[in-house]
GROMACS .gro file of C-alpha atoms in nm:
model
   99
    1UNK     CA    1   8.874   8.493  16.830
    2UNK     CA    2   8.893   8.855  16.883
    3UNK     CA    3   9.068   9.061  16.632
    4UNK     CA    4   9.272   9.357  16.747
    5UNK     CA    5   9.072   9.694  16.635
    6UNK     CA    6   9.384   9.923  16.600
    7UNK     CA    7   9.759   9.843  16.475
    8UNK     CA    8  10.025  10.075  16.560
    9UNK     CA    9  10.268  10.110  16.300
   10UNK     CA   10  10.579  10.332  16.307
   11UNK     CA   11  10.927  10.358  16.175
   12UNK     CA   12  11.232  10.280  16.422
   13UNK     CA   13  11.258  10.548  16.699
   14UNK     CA   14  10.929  10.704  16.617
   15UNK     CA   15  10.746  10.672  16.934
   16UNK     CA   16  10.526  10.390  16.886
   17UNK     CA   17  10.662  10.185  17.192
   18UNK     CA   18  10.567  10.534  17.394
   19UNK     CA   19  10.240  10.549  17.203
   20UNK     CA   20  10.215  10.196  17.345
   21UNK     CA   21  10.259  10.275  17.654
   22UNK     CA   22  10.062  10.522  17.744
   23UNK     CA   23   9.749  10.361  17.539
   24UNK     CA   24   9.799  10.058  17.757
   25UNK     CA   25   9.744  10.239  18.069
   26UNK     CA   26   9.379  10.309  17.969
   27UNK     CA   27   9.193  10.061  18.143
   28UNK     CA   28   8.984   9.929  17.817
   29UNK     CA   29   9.283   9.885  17.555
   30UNK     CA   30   9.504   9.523  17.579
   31UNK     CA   31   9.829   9.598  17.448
   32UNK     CA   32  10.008   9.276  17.392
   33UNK     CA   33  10.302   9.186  17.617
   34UNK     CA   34  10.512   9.116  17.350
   35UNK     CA   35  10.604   9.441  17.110
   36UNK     CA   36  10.584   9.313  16.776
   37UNK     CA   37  10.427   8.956  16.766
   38UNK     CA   38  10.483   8.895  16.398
   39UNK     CA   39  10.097   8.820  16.385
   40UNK     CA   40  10.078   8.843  16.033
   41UNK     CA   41  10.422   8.735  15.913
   42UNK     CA   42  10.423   8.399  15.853
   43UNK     CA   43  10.067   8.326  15.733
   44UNK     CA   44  10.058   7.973  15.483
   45UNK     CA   45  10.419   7.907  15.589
   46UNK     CA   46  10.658   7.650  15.727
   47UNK     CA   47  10.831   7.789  16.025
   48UNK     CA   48  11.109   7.656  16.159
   49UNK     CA   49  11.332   7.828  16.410
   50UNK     CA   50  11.565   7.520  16.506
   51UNK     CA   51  11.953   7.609  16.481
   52UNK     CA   52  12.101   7.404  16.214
   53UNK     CA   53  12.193   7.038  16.341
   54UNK     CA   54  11.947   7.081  16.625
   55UNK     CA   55  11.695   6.843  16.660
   56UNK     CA   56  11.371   6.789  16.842
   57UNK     CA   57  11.192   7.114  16.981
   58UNK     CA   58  11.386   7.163  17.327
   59UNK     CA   59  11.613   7.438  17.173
   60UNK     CA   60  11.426   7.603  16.953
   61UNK     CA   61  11.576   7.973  16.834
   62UNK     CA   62  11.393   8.315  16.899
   63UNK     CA   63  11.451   8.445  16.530
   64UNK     CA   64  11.592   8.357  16.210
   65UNK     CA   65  11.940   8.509  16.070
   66UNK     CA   66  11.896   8.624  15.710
   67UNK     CA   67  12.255   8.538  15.572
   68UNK     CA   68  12.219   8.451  15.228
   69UNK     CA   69  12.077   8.713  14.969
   70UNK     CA   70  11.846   8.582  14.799
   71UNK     CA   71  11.684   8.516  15.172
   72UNK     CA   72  11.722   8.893  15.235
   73UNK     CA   73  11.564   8.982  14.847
   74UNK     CA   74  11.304   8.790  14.968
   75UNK     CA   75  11.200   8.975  15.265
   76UNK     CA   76  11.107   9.259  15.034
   77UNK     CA   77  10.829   8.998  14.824
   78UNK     CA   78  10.532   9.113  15.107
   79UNK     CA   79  10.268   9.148  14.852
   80UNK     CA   80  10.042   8.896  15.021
   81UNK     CA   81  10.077   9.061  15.359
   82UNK     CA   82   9.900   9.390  15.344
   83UNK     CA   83   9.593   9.133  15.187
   84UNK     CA   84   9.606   8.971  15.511
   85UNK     CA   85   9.591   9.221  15.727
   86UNK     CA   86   9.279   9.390  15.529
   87UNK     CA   87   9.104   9.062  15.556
   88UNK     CA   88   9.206   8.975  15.928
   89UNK     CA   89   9.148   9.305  16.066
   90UNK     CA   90   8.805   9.485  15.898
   91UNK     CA   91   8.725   9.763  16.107
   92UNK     CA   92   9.070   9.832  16.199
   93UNK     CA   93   9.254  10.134  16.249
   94UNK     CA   94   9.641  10.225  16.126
   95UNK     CA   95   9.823  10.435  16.400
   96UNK     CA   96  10.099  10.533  16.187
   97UNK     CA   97  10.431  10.732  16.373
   98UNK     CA   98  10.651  10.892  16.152
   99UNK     CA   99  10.993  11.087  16.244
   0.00000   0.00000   0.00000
């Protein structure tokens, strides 16, 4: 499988869906449809985006709702993910936007 060879990383309203766009339109960089693909989010876990009651995979939800705190606390535990990314993505370069 082929590994992307730059990330572009940015805080909100930063540019990086611009930067996106305009790197796209060179005709040897894929930008994926999809603007952030949570590629690296969920690695080693059980994901399961099913509203509560529903059952079977015919309405499954686009995201999760954080709503208890210990959830959102838990959001901040990313220790593992910067690991992954190093070891997923050798040879890869940050495009960092800042504001």
């Amino acid at each position: 499988m082929t590994m992307p060879n730059f990330l572009i990383i940015g805080a909100p309203k930063s540019g990086t869906t611009s930067l996106a766009q305009y790197l796209g339109q060179h005709p040897e960089v894929y930008i994926s449809p999809k603007k952030e693909p949570y590629f690296f989010a969920f690695e080693n876990e059980q994901v399961d985006f099913l509203g509560p009651g529903i059952q079977g995979k015919d309405h499954i939800i686009n995201s999760a709702v954080v709503v208890y705190l210990e959830a959102y606390c838990s959001l901040f535990q990313i220790e593992k993910r910067p690991l992954t990314i190093i070891d997923n993505s050798t040879g890869s370069s940050l495009l960092g936007m800042v504001r």
